[in-house]
Tab-separated table of C-alpha atoms in Angstrom:
chain	number	residue	atom	x	y	z
Y	1	MET	CA	-18.863	-11.321	38.333
Y	2	GLY	CA	-19.559	-7.595	38.608
Y	3	PHE	CA	-16.086	-6.831	37.276
Y	4	PHE	CA	-16.552	-9.055	34.226
Y	5	ARG	CA	-20.025	-7.699	33.533
Y	6	GLY	CA	-18.563	-4.192	33.786
Y	7	MET	CA	-15.812	-5.131	31.298
Y	8	LEU	CA	-18.379	-6.360	28.793
Y	9	ASN	CA	-20.245	-3.042	29.050
Y	10	LEU	CA	-17.096	-0.906	29.125
Y	11	ASP	CA	-17.546	2.486	27.466
Y	12	ARG	CA	-15.632	2.319	24.204
Y	13	ARG	CA	-14.251	5.813	24.867
Y	14	ILE	CA	-12.192	4.435	27.751
Y	15	ILE	CA	-10.569	2.030	25.293
Y	16	PHE	CA	-9.883	4.949	22.909
Y	17	ILE	CA	-8.172	6.905	25.708
Y	18	LEU	CA	-6.012	3.921	26.667
Y	19	ILE	CA	-5.009	3.319	23.043
Y	20	ALA	CA	-4.185	7.022	22.624
Y	21	GLY	CA	-2.085	6.853	25.786
Y	22	ALA	CA	-0.320	3.709	24.552
Y	23	VAL	CA	0.572	5.517	21.323
Y	24	VAL	CA	1.528	8.906	22.776
Y	25	VAL	CA	3.570	7.977	25.871
Y	26	PRO	CA	6.319	6.084	23.938
Y	27	LEU	CA	6.630	9.095	21.609
Y	28	PHE	CA	7.587	11.230	24.638
Y	29	ILE	CA	9.611	8.556	26.423
Y	30	PRO	CA	11.316	6.742	23.552
Y	31	PHE	CA	12.923	3.385	24.163
Y	32	HIS	CA	14.501	0.974	21.745
Y	33	LEU	CA	13.135	-2.459	21.022
Y	34	LYS	CA	15.372	-5.160	19.635
Y	35	MET	CA	14.219	-5.929	16.120
Y	36	HIS	CA	13.875	-9.435	14.743
Y	37	PRO	CA	13.472	-8.969	10.990
Y	38	THR	CA	11.016	-11.352	9.352
Y	39	PRO	CA	12.280	-13.662	6.566
Y	40	ALA	CA	10.148	-11.622	4.132
Y	41	SER	CA	11.916	-8.367	5.103
Y	42	GLN	CA	15.278	-10.126	5.050
Y	43	GLY	CA	14.460	-11.357	1.531
Y	44	LEU	CA	14.005	-7.819	0.220
Y	45	TYR	CA	17.167	-6.630	1.931
Y	46	ASN	CA	19.207	-9.552	0.553
Y	47	ALA	CA	17.846	-9.023	-2.972
Y	48	VAL	CA	18.900	-5.347	-3.020
Y	49	GLU	CA	22.170	-6.169	-1.285
Y	50	LYS	CA	23.080	-8.622	-4.058
Y	51	LEU	CA	22.589	-6.061	-6.843
Y	52	PRO	CA	25.904	-5.001	-8.388
Y	53	GLU	CA	27.048	-1.387	-8.330
Y	54	GLY	CA	25.758	0.553	-11.324
Y	55	SER	CA	22.553	-1.516	-11.627
Y	56	THR	CA	19.374	0.301	-12.586
Y	57	VAL	CA	16.398	-0.146	-10.310
Y	58	ILE	CA	12.838	1.075	-10.793
Y	59	ILE	CA	11.184	2.196	-7.553
Y	60	SER	CA	7.475	2.679	-8.018
Y	61	GLY	CA	5.278	4.466	-5.477
Y	62	GLU	CA	1.602	3.595	-5.298
Y	63	TYR	CA	0.545	5.373	-2.128
Y	64	ASP	CA	-0.831	8.676	-0.905
Y	65	PRO	CA	-0.566	10.868	2.199
Y	66	GLY	CA	-3.154	8.681	3.962
Y	67	THR	CA	-0.877	5.652	3.851
Y	68	ALA	CA	2.441	7.519	3.962
Y	69	PRO	CA	3.111	6.790	7.677
Y	70	GLU	CA	3.535	3.126	6.727
Y	71	ILE	CA	5.052	3.355	3.251
Y	72	GLN	CA	7.225	6.468	3.384
Y	73	PRO	CA	9.791	4.946	5.813
Y	74	MET	CA	10.167	2.014	3.385
Y	75	MET	CA	10.685	4.386	0.459
Y	76	ILE	CA	13.318	6.360	2.386
Y	77	GLY	CA	15.017	3.109	3.435
Y	78	ALA	CA	15.082	1.826	-0.140
Y	79	LEU	CA	16.540	5.073	-1.490
Y	80	LYS	CA	19.277	5.049	1.162
Y	81	HIS	CA	20.070	1.392	0.501
Y	82	CYS	CA	20.288	1.913	-3.265
Y	83	PHE	CA	22.380	5.097	-3.033
Y	84	ARG	CA	24.826	3.462	-0.609
Y	85	LYS	CA	25.323	0.621	-3.080
Y	86	GLY	CA	25.817	2.934	-6.059
Y	87	ILE	CA	22.584	1.795	-7.717
Y	88	LYS	CA	20.868	4.086	-10.248
Y	89	VAL	CA	17.271	4.780	-9.304
Y	90	ILE	CA	14.319	5.433	-11.596
Y	91	LEU	CA	11.360	6.695	-9.570
Y	92	MET	CA	7.814	6.597	-10.873
Y	93	GLY	CA	4.260	6.002	-9.692
Y	94	LEU	CA	0.952	4.525	-10.758
Y	95	TRP	CA	-0.854	6.616	-8.155
Y	96	PRO	CA	-1.008	10.389	-8.752
Y	97	GLN	CA	0.474	11.339	-5.384
Y	98	GLY	CA	3.191	8.651	-5.408
Y	99	PRO	CA	5.903	10.577	-7.285
Y	100	ALA	CA	5.374	13.729	-5.175
Y	101	LEU	CA	5.849	11.661	-2.004
Y	102	GLU	CA	8.915	10.072	-3.587
Y	103	GLY	CA	10.247	13.605	-4.063
Y	104	GLN	CA	9.675	14.276	-0.362
Y	105	ALA	CA	11.458	11.016	0.488
Y	106	LEU	CA	14.462	12.177	-1.573
Y	107	GLN	CA	14.510	15.465	0.356
Y	108	GLU	CA	14.518	13.505	3.631
Y	109	VAL	CA	17.406	11.346	2.422
Y	110	PHE	CA	19.484	14.329	1.294
Y	111	LYS	CA	19.062	16.017	4.687
Y	112	GLU	CA	21.490	13.415	6.050
Y	113	LYS	CA	25.174	14.277	5.866
Y	114	GLU	CA	26.152	10.871	4.453
Y	115	PHE	CA	23.973	11.311	1.356
Y	116	LYS	CA	24.607	15.030	0.992
Y	117	GLU	CA	28.303	14.249	0.712
Y	118	MET	CA	27.685	11.686	-2.011
Y	119	ASN	CA	26.789	14.623	-4.259
Y	120	LEU	CA	24.237	12.561	-6.173
Y	121	GLN	CA	22.936	14.284	-9.284
Y	122	TYR	CA	19.442	14.316	-10.694
Y	123	GLY	CA	19.390	12.827	-14.177
Y	124	LYS	CA	22.629	10.921	-13.642
Y	125	ASP	CA	22.148	8.998	-10.392
Y	126	TYR	CA	18.387	9.165	-10.069
Y	127	VAL	CA	15.361	10.415	-12.005
Y	128	ASN	CA	11.671	10.829	-11.242
Y	129	LEU	CA	9.475	9.969	-14.213
Y	130	GLY	CA	6.310	10.983	-12.391
Y	131	TYR	CA	2.802	9.603	-12.569
Y	132	LYS	CA	1.231	7.823	-15.492
Y	133	ALA	CA	-2.436	6.864	-15.577
Y	134	GLY	CA	-3.394	3.369	-16.687
Y	135	GLY	CA	-2.228	1.004	-13.953
Y	136	ALA	CA	-1.223	-2.386	-15.359
Y	137	VAL	CA	-1.339	-1.056	-18.926
Y	138	VAL	CA	1.525	1.310	-18.070
Y	139	ILE	CA	3.676	-1.614	-16.872
Y	140	GLN	CA	2.830	-3.605	-19.984
Y	141	SER	CA	3.734	-0.596	-22.108
Y	142	MET	CA	7.067	-0.178	-20.272
Y	143	GLY	CA	7.862	-3.763	-21.206
Y	144	THR	CA	7.753	-2.649	-24.829
Y	145	SER	CA	9.285	0.804	-24.487
Y	146	ILE	CA	10.010	2.920	-21.426
Y	147	PRO	CA	10.801	6.094	-23.451
Y	148	ALA	CA	7.487	5.773	-25.304
Y	149	THR	CA	5.606	5.301	-22.023
Y	150	PHE	CA	7.391	8.165	-20.274
Y	151	PRO	CA	8.531	10.625	-22.970
Y	152	THR	CA	9.346	13.193	-20.251
Y	153	ASP	CA	10.229	13.104	-16.570
Y	154	MET	CA	8.056	14.599	-13.833
Y	155	ALA	CA	9.318	18.133	-14.516
Y	156	GLY	CA	8.670	17.825	-18.259
Y	157	THR	CA	12.312	17.281	-19.310
Y	158	PRO	CA	12.531	14.948	-22.327
Y	159	ILE	CA	14.060	11.728	-21.042
Y	160	GLU	CA	16.620	11.550	-23.866
Y	161	LYS	CA	18.240	14.543	-22.138
Y	162	LEU	CA	18.709	12.574	-18.912
Y	163	PRO	CA	22.016	10.626	-18.935
Y	164	LEU	CA	20.628	7.862	-16.695
Y	165	MET	CA	17.897	7.081	-19.221
Y	166	LYS	CA	20.298	6.703	-22.149
Y	167	GLY	CA	20.326	3.047	-23.146
Y	168	ILE	CA	17.176	2.263	-21.158
Y	169	ARG	CA	14.739	0.811	-23.678
Y	170	ASN	CA	12.516	-1.563	-21.741
Y	171	PHE	CA	12.576	-4.009	-18.823
Y	172	ASN	CA	15.574	-5.806	-20.365
Y	173	ASP	CA	17.661	-2.853	-19.179
Y	174	ILE	CA	16.222	-2.857	-15.659
Y	175	THR	CA	17.958	-4.987	-13.026
Y	176	PHE	CA	15.309	-4.951	-10.339
Y	177	VAL	CA	11.911	-3.470	-9.466
Y	178	LEU	CA	10.920	-2.283	-5.994
Y	179	ASP	CA	7.245	-1.512	-5.654
Y	180	PHE	CA	5.786	0.290	-2.646
Y	181	SER	CA	2.063	0.006	-2.810
Y	182	ALA	CA	-0.983	0.780	-0.701
Y	183	GLY	CA	-3.575	-0.778	-2.984
Y	184	ASP	CA	-4.667	-1.087	-6.572
Y	185	PRO	CA	-3.017	-0.565	-9.028
Y	186	GLY	CA	0.010	-1.846	-7.196
Y	187	THR	CA	2.082	-4.912	-6.488
Y	188	PRO	CA	-0.232	-7.540	-8.082
Y	189	ALA	CA	-0.055	-5.632	-11.387
Y	190	TRP	CA	3.746	-5.411	-11.168
Y	191	VAL	CA	3.972	-9.141	-10.413
Y	192	MET	CA	1.656	-10.025	-13.292
Y	193	PHE	CA	3.376	-7.935	-15.917
Y	194	ALA	CA	6.899	-6.940	-14.858
Y	195	HIS	CA	7.808	-10.244	-13.186
Y	196	ASP	CA	5.689	-12.909	-14.853
Y	197	ARG	CA	5.577	-11.510	-18.373
Y	198	PHE	CA	8.895	-9.644	-18.651
Y	199	HIS	CA	10.831	-11.652	-16.035
Y	200	VAL	CA	12.243	-8.730	-14.037
Y	201	PRO	CA	13.041	-9.804	-10.448
Y	202	MET	CA	11.166	-7.727	-7.923
Y	203	ALA	CA	10.299	-7.137	-4.284
Y	204	ALA	CA	7.638	-5.030	-2.636
Y	205	GLY	CA	6.560	-3.085	0.394
Y	206	CYS	CA	2.932	-2.604	1.294
Y	207	THR	CA	0.513	-1.429	3.951
Y	208	ALA	CA	-0.147	-3.962	6.690
Y	209	VAL	CA	-3.734	-4.364	5.492
Y	210	SER	CA	-2.624	-5.642	2.093
Y	211	ALA	CA	0.257	-7.822	3.340
Y	212	PRO	CA	-1.766	-11.065	3.753
Y	213	MET	CA	-2.909	-10.742	0.129
Y	214	LEU	CA	0.689	-10.454	-1.106
Y	215	TYR	CA	2.291	-13.204	1.010
Y	216	PRO	CA	1.366	-15.929	-1.527
Y	217	TYR	CA	3.732	-14.238	-4.014
Y	218	LEU	CA	6.618	-14.964	-1.651
Y	219	GLN	CA	6.236	-18.734	-1.577
Y	220	THR	CA	6.092	-18.796	-5.388
Y	221	LYS	CA	9.211	-16.568	-5.458
Y	222	GLN	CA	7.364	-14.062	-7.630
Y	223	LEU	CA	8.523	-11.603	-4.968
Y	224	SER	CA	12.048	-11.837	-3.548
Y	225	GLY	CA	10.920	-10.111	-0.368
Y	226	LEU	CA	8.097	-8.155	1.199
Y	227	LEU	CA	7.950	-5.362	3.767
Y	228	GLY	CA	4.567	-5.505	5.497
Y	229	GLY	CA	3.419	-2.306	7.214
Y	230	LEU	CA	5.357	-0.326	9.792
Y	231	LYS	CA	7.000	-3.492	11.130
Y	232	GLY	CA	8.409	-4.173	7.651
Y	233	ALA	CA	9.687	-0.590	7.462
Y	234	ALA	CA	11.325	-0.920	10.879
Y	235	ASP	CA	12.900	-4.239	9.841
Y	236	TYR	CA	14.384	-2.615	6.755
Y	237	GLU	CA	15.777	0.322	8.749
Y	238	TRP	CA	17.289	-2.165	11.192
Y	239	LEU	CA	18.860	-4.232	8.422
Y	240	THR	CA	20.261	-1.189	6.617
Y	241	LYS	CA	21.443	0.296	9.939
Y	242	SER	CA	19.489	3.490	9.304
Y	243	SER	CA	17.469	5.521	11.747
Y	244	GLY	CA	13.966	6.455	10.725
Y	245	THR	CA	10.341	6.647	11.690
Y	246	GLY	CA	9.880	2.880	11.306
Y	247	ILE	CA	12.063	2.054	14.299
Y	248	ARG	CA	11.014	5.238	16.137
Y	249	TYR	CA	7.323	4.361	15.940
Y	250	MET	CA	7.757	0.691	16.883
Y	251	PRO	CA	7.474	1.202	20.686
Y	252	SER	CA	4.126	3.008	20.208
Y	253	GLN	CA	2.995	0.265	17.846
Y	254	SER	CA	4.031	-2.521	20.212
Y	255	ILE	CA	2.482	-0.984	23.350
Y	256	ALA	CA	-0.776	-0.281	21.484
Y	257	HIS	CA	-0.834	-3.909	20.290
Y	258	LEU	CA	-0.254	-5.069	23.847
Y	259	VAL	CA	-3.211	-3.007	25.109
Y	260	ILE	CA	-5.452	-4.442	22.356
Y	261	VAL	CA	-4.326	-8.010	23.121
Y	262	ILE	CA	-5.039	-7.489	26.844
Y	263	PHE	CA	-8.520	-6.169	26.039
Y	264	ILE	CA	-9.228	-9.111	23.715
Y	265	ILE	CA	-8.174	-11.590	26.424
Y	266	ILE	CA	-10.169	-9.817	29.166
Y	267	GLY	CA	-13.171	-9.501	26.839
Y	268	ASN	CA	-13.129	-13.210	26.050
Y	269	ILE	CA	-12.702	-14.257	29.679
Y	270	ALA	CA	-15.524	-11.878	30.678
Y	271	PHE	CA	-17.763	-13.279	27.942
Y	272	PHE	CA	-17.323	-16.888	29.089
Y	273	VAL	CA	-17.571	-16.084	32.828
Y	274	VAL	CA	-20.792	-14.062	32.369
Y	275	ARG	CA	-22.299	-16.721	30.096
Y	276	LYS	CA	-21.472	-19.446	32.626
Y	277	GLY	CA	-23.057	-17.343	35.403
Y	278	GLU	CA	-26.226	-16.820	33.363
Y	279	LYS	CA	-26.552	-20.572	32.658
Y	280	ARG	CA	-26.572	-21.249	36.394
B	1	MET	CA	3.648	31.609	6.843
B	2	ALA	CA	1.699	29.494	4.333
B	3	ASP	CA	3.158	26.353	5.928
B	4	THR	CA	2.063	27.481	9.387
B	5	ILE	CA	-1.503	28.155	8.214
B	6	GLY	CA	-1.544	24.777	6.469
B	7	ILE	CA	-0.389	22.975	9.616
B	8	TRP	CA	-3.025	24.743	11.744
B	9	VAL	CA	-5.823	23.921	9.297
B	10	ALA	CA	-4.686	20.272	9.085
B	11	ALA	CA	-4.372	20.006	12.877
B	12	LEU	CA	-7.813	21.472	13.557
B	13	LEU	CA	-9.421	19.268	10.910
B	14	THR	CA	-7.700	16.225	12.434
B	15	LEU	CA	-9.128	17.137	15.850
B	16	PHE	CA	-12.589	17.678	14.322
B	17	ILE	CA	-12.442	14.176	12.832
B	18	PHE	CA	-11.165	12.669	16.092
B	19	SER	CA	-14.075	14.339	17.930
B	20	PHE	CA	-16.340	11.670	16.397
B	21	LEU	CA	-14.733	9.180	18.786
B	22	TYR	CA	-16.574	11.000	21.588
B	23	LYS	CA	-19.822	11.389	19.672
B	24	ASP	CA	-21.193	12.717	16.397
B	25	ASN	CA	-21.102	16.522	16.285
B	26	PRO	CA	-21.308	19.470	13.834
B	27	LEU	CA	-17.511	19.963	13.733
B	28	TYR	CA	-17.026	16.376	12.610
B	29	LYS	CA	-19.768	16.790	9.989
B	30	MET	CA	-18.149	19.986	8.719
B	31	ALA	CA	-14.732	18.318	8.401
B	32	GLU	CA	-16.311	15.318	6.664
B	33	HIS	CA	-18.159	17.474	4.121
B	34	LEU	CA	-15.104	19.624	3.564
B	35	PHE	CA	-13.020	16.519	2.886
B	36	ILE	CA	-15.496	15.189	0.333
B	37	GLY	CA	-15.797	18.544	-1.423
B	38	VAL	CA	-12.073	19.262	-1.503
B	39	SER	CA	-11.307	15.686	-2.642
B	40	ALA	CA	-13.809	15.920	-5.500
B	41	GLY	CA	-12.406	19.278	-6.629
B	42	TYR	CA	-8.812	18.092	-6.281
B	43	TRP	CA	-9.389	14.930	-8.287
B	44	VAL	CA	-11.286	16.704	-11.078
B	45	SER	CA	-8.492	19.231	-11.568
B	46	TYR	CA	-5.752	16.610	-11.116
B	47	LEU	CA	-7.255	14.180	-13.596
B	48	TYR	CA	-7.863	16.975	-16.093
B	49	GLN	CA	-4.251	18.166	-15.895
B	50	ASN	CA	-2.518	14.774	-15.609
B	51	VAL	CA	-4.748	12.377	-17.499
B	52	PHE	CA	-7.098	14.155	-19.886
B	53	LYS	CA	-4.707	16.814	-21.188
B	54	PRO	CA	-1.503	14.767	-21.713
B	55	ASN	CA	-3.228	11.567	-22.880
B	56	LEU	CA	-6.069	12.908	-25.011
B	57	TYR	CA	-6.388	16.661	-25.499
B	58	ASN	CA	-2.780	17.506	-26.375
B	59	PRO	CA	-2.070	14.506	-28.634
B	60	LEU	CA	-5.411	14.856	-30.443
B	61	PHE	CA	-5.666	18.606	-30.911
B	62	HIS	CA	-2.005	19.689	-30.885
B	63	GLN	CA	-0.187	16.681	-32.330
B	64	GLY	CA	-2.886	15.530	-34.746
B	65	LYS	CA	-3.167	11.912	-33.501
B	66	LEU	CA	-6.602	11.395	-35.008
B	67	LEU	CA	-6.973	7.812	-33.795
B	68	LEU	CA	-7.647	9.275	-30.359
B	69	ILE	CA	-11.089	10.385	-31.612
B	70	ILE	CA	-12.255	6.854	-30.734
B	71	PRO	CA	-11.503	7.135	-26.975
B	72	LEU	CA	-12.898	10.694	-27.060
B	73	ILE	CA	-16.207	9.409	-28.461
B	74	LEU	CA	-16.253	6.520	-25.977
B	75	GLY	CA	-15.608	9.004	-23.165
B	76	LEU	CA	-18.430	11.276	-24.310
B	77	MET	CA	-20.736	8.257	-24.527
B	78	MET	CA	-19.847	7.452	-20.907
B	79	VAL	CA	-20.887	10.978	-19.856
B	80	MET	CA	-24.352	10.310	-21.307
B	81	ARG	CA	-24.986	8.437	-18.070
B	82	LEU	CA	-25.730	11.815	-16.533
B	83	PHE	CA	-28.856	12.142	-18.728
B	84	PRO	CA	-31.433	9.499	-17.749
B	85	LYS	CA	-33.209	9.408	-21.130
B	86	ILE	CA	-30.080	8.600	-23.125
B	87	GLY	CA	-28.138	6.983	-20.294
B	88	TRP	CA	-28.217	3.637	-22.121
B	89	ILE	CA	-25.556	4.941	-24.539
B	90	SER	CA	-22.944	4.682	-21.735
B	91	ARG	CA	-23.389	0.901	-21.742
B	92	TRP	CA	-21.405	0.707	-24.981
B	93	SER	CA	-18.393	2.334	-23.350
B	94	ILE	CA	-18.739	0.138	-20.279
B	95	ALA	CA	-19.012	-2.957	-22.494
B	96	PHE	CA	-15.847	-1.883	-24.308
B	97	ILE	CA	-13.952	-1.427	-21.035
B	98	VAL	CA	-15.191	-4.725	-19.587
B	99	GLY	CA	-14.318	-6.596	-22.778
B	100	ILE	CA	-10.832	-5.104	-23.106
B	101	THR	CA	-10.036	-5.576	-19.401
B	102	SER	CA	-11.225	-9.188	-19.368
B	103	GLY	CA	-9.181	-10.073	-22.424
B	104	TYR	CA	-6.176	-8.195	-21.144
B	105	TYR	CA	-6.132	-9.738	-17.678
B	106	LEU	CA	-7.593	-13.210	-18.140
B	107	ILE	CA	-4.511	-15.234	-19.069
B	108	THR	CA	-1.986	-13.229	-17.040
B	109	TYR	CA	-4.203	-13.143	-13.973
B	110	LEU	CA	-4.814	-16.892	-14.128
B	111	GLN	CA	-1.131	-17.599	-14.627
B	112	THR	CA	0.036	-15.332	-11.793
B	113	ASN	CA	-2.677	-15.893	-9.225
B	114	ALA	CA	-3.835	-19.444	-9.908
B	115	VAL	CA	-1.421	-21.621	-11.913
B	116	ASP	CA	1.772	-20.426	-10.210
B	117	GLN	CA	0.146	-20.640	-6.794
B	118	VAL	CA	-1.115	-24.181	-7.360
B	119	ARG	CA	2.273	-25.235	-8.681
B	120	ALA	CA	4.061	-23.805	-5.641
B	121	SER	CA	1.534	-25.399	-3.273
B	122	LEU	CA	1.588	-28.923	-4.600
B	123	LEU	CA	5.064	-29.750	-5.777
B	124	ASN	CA	7.316	-29.462	-2.761
B	125	PHE	CA	6.569	-31.724	0.204
B	126	SER	CA	10.045	-31.584	1.679
B	127	GLN	CA	9.112	-29.174	4.464
B	128	ILE	CA	6.441	-29.356	7.140
B	129	ASN	CA	5.271	-25.840	6.138
B	130	ASN	CA	4.419	-27.068	2.637
B	131	ILE	CA	2.435	-30.003	3.995
B	132	ILE	CA	0.454	-27.659	6.273
B	133	LEU	CA	-0.063	-25.358	3.282
B	134	VAL	CA	-1.431	-28.142	1.093
B	135	VAL	CA	-3.698	-29.456	3.867
B	136	GLY	CA	-4.942	-25.893	4.471
B	137	VAL	CA	-5.632	-25.258	0.783
B	138	LEU	CA	-7.472	-28.556	0.251
B	139	SER	CA	-9.539	-28.417	3.442
B	140	GLY	CA	-10.379	-24.746	2.767
B	141	LEU	CA	-11.544	-25.623	-0.732
B	142	ILE	CA	-13.616	-28.530	0.576
B	143	TYR	CA	-15.379	-26.159	2.997
B	144	PHE	CA	-16.621	-24.259	-0.068
B	145	PHE	CA	-17.757	-27.448	-1.833
B	146	PHE	CA	-21.526	-27.350	-1.397
B	147	SER	CA	-22.590	-30.079	-3.830
B	148	ALA	CA	-22.504	-32.736	-1.102
B	149	GLU	CA	-23.658	-32.682	2.500
B	150	HIS	CA	-20.853	-31.909	4.957
B	151	ARG	CA	-20.945	-35.216	6.879
B	152	GLY	CA	-18.393	-37.923	7.632
B	153	VAL	CA	-14.917	-37.410	6.137
B	154	LEU	CA	-16.142	-34.473	4.040
B	155	GLY	CA	-17.655	-32.798	7.127
B	156	GLY	CA	-14.481	-33.326	9.180
B	157	THR	CA	-12.266	-31.944	6.433
B	158	ALA	CA	-14.591	-28.958	5.979
B	159	LYS	CA	-14.391	-28.307	9.734
B	160	LEU	CA	-10.591	-28.380	9.486
B	161	GLY	CA	-10.938	-25.924	6.585
B	162	ILE	CA	-12.903	-23.558	8.852
B	163	TRP	CA	-10.035	-23.616	11.351
B	164	PHE	CA	-7.558	-22.695	8.631
B	165	LEU	CA	-9.888	-19.925	7.440
B	166	MET	CA	-10.206	-18.594	10.984
B	167	VAL	CA	-6.418	-18.480	11.326
B	168	ALA	CA	-6.254	-16.587	8.005
B	169	PHE	CA	-8.945	-14.126	9.149
B	170	GLY	CA	-7.100	-13.672	12.447
B	171	ALA	CA	-3.863	-12.872	10.597
B	172	SER	CA	-5.714	-10.379	8.390
B	173	PHE	CA	-7.317	-8.786	11.452
B	174	GLY	CA	-3.933	-8.503	13.164
B	175	TYR	CA	-2.431	-6.809	10.124
B	176	THR	CA	-5.440	-4.466	9.904
B	177	VAL	CA	-4.982	-3.455	13.551
B	178	MET	CA	-1.297	-2.827	12.846
B	179	ALA	CA	-2.159	-0.635	9.847
B	180	ARG	CA	-4.709	1.453	11.752
B	181	ILE	CA	-2.390	1.955	14.720
B	182	SER	CA	0.376	3.052	12.302
B	183	LEU	CA	-1.938	5.712	10.872
B	184	LEU	CA	-2.852	6.853	14.393
B	185	ILE	CA	0.852	7.131	15.258
B	186	GLY	CA	1.367	9.218	12.105
B	187	ARG	CA	-1.407	11.610	13.141
B	188	MET	CA	-0.151	11.843	16.728
B	189	GLN	CA	3.338	12.591	15.456
B	190	PHE	CA	1.830	15.358	13.319
B	191	LEU	CA	-0.261	16.850	16.134
B	192	LEU	CA	2.387	16.653	18.841
B	193	GLY	CA	5.436	17.234	16.655
B	194	ASP	CA	4.652	19.331	13.590
B	195	TRP	CA	1.792	21.299	15.189
B	196	LEU	CA	2.623	21.688	18.864
B	197	GLY	CA	6.377	21.163	18.552
B	198	LEU	CA	6.484	18.918	21.619
B	199	LEU	CA	8.391	16.057	19.951
B	200	HIS	CA	11.929	16.298	18.669
C-alpha cells in the first residue's frame, strides 16, 4: 500500500529524469529496431514509386525549426526518393521558414556520395520557388497559373529562365504533390484545392500531433499516403533503404514510450489499489 | 566563429528553458521574454520584407497597380484598432475578411471535409473496418444529440459513442506524446551532438 501511495505522490521531476535517460541512453548506445511500416507510410512510398521518370512533383514545406525534428527527415527522404527515380522537383512553402529548411534538406542530401555523383542541377532537376503568403489562396492561384503565382524563384530569378519551369502552367502539368506540414496552412488546404478542385494526386507527411486529423483523408483516398511523425519518417527511410535521423531516433522514441506506458500502468494500478484501501 | 557563438547561445537558452522542469526561475523567465521579443521582431521584419513589400508596396508604388489601393486602405483601417476611440473602423476590414473567407471556403470545405467523408463512411460495407467506422460515426453523433434524454436504446448507443470517442482521444494523446518526445530527442541531439560533440 505504501508503495502505491508513494507512486501516486511521485515527484514529477523523477519522471522527467527517467524520460531524459530513456531518450539519451539510446543516442549513446544505438541499436537497430526492425521497422514495420504502416499502410499509410507504404501508401506514400508506393505512390512516389509508381511515378514515371521525368515526372514533375511539387514538394511543399509547411514547417519551422520547432517541428523540424519530425518533418525534416521526411523531406530528406522524399528528395532522395524523387532524385533516385529521376523525378523533377519543385520546392515551395506556405510557411515562411519552409523553403529555407527545404534548402537545408537539399544540402543534407547532396552531402551523400550517391546524390553528389548524380550531378543534379538547380533549375533543371529541381527548383525552390520559396515562400508565398496567402495559404489556400496561393494553391487556388497555382491552379490557374503557377508562373503568375510565383513570378520568381526563392533567389529572385525569373522562373521563365529556369528550364524546369518551361511548360509548367498550372496543376495540369504537375504529376504529384507531396506536402509536409506541421499545421495551418497545410495539408487540409492542399487536399481542398489541389486534390479536390484541381484533381492532382497527393500524399502528405505531418507532425504526430496532426496525424489523427489527417487520417480521414486516407480512407477517402484524398491522400494516397501519410507519414505521421517520427515513426512515419522512419518508415519512409526504411522503405527507401536510406539512413537518416528517423531510424536513428526510433530507439530513443520507443524506449521513452515504454517508460511512459509503464508509468501509466503503474499509476492506474496505484489509483485503484489506494481507492480500494480507502473504501475499507 | 559565428556558428560557434550561435550554437552556444542556442544551447544555453535551451538549458534555461529546461530549467523550468525543476522549478520556475529567473533564467527561464529571461529566456521566455527573450524568445517573445526576438520572435516579435523577427516576424515584423520578415512579414515586411516577404509579404508587405512584394505583395503591396512594390506592385503599388513601383509597378503602378492602382487596384491595390483597396487592400492598402483596408489594412490601414485594421490598424485603427490600436486607437480606442476610432477602433470601430477596423470592424469593416474584419467583416471583409470574414465574408471573403466564408465564401471562399464554404463549398470546398463542405465537399472535402463533410460530403466526401460521409460518402466514404457509408457506401462500402464489405470490410469489418468499414462497419466499425459507420457504427463509430453514428454512435458518436448520437452522443452529441441532446434533444432527447439519453435513455433506453438512445442512451446505450450514446454510451457506445463515448467509448469510440475515448479511443479517438487516446489515439490523439498517443500521437501527442510521440510528437513531444520527438522534439525532446531533437533538442538532446543538438545539446549532446552539435554543442558538446559527444554524438557522432
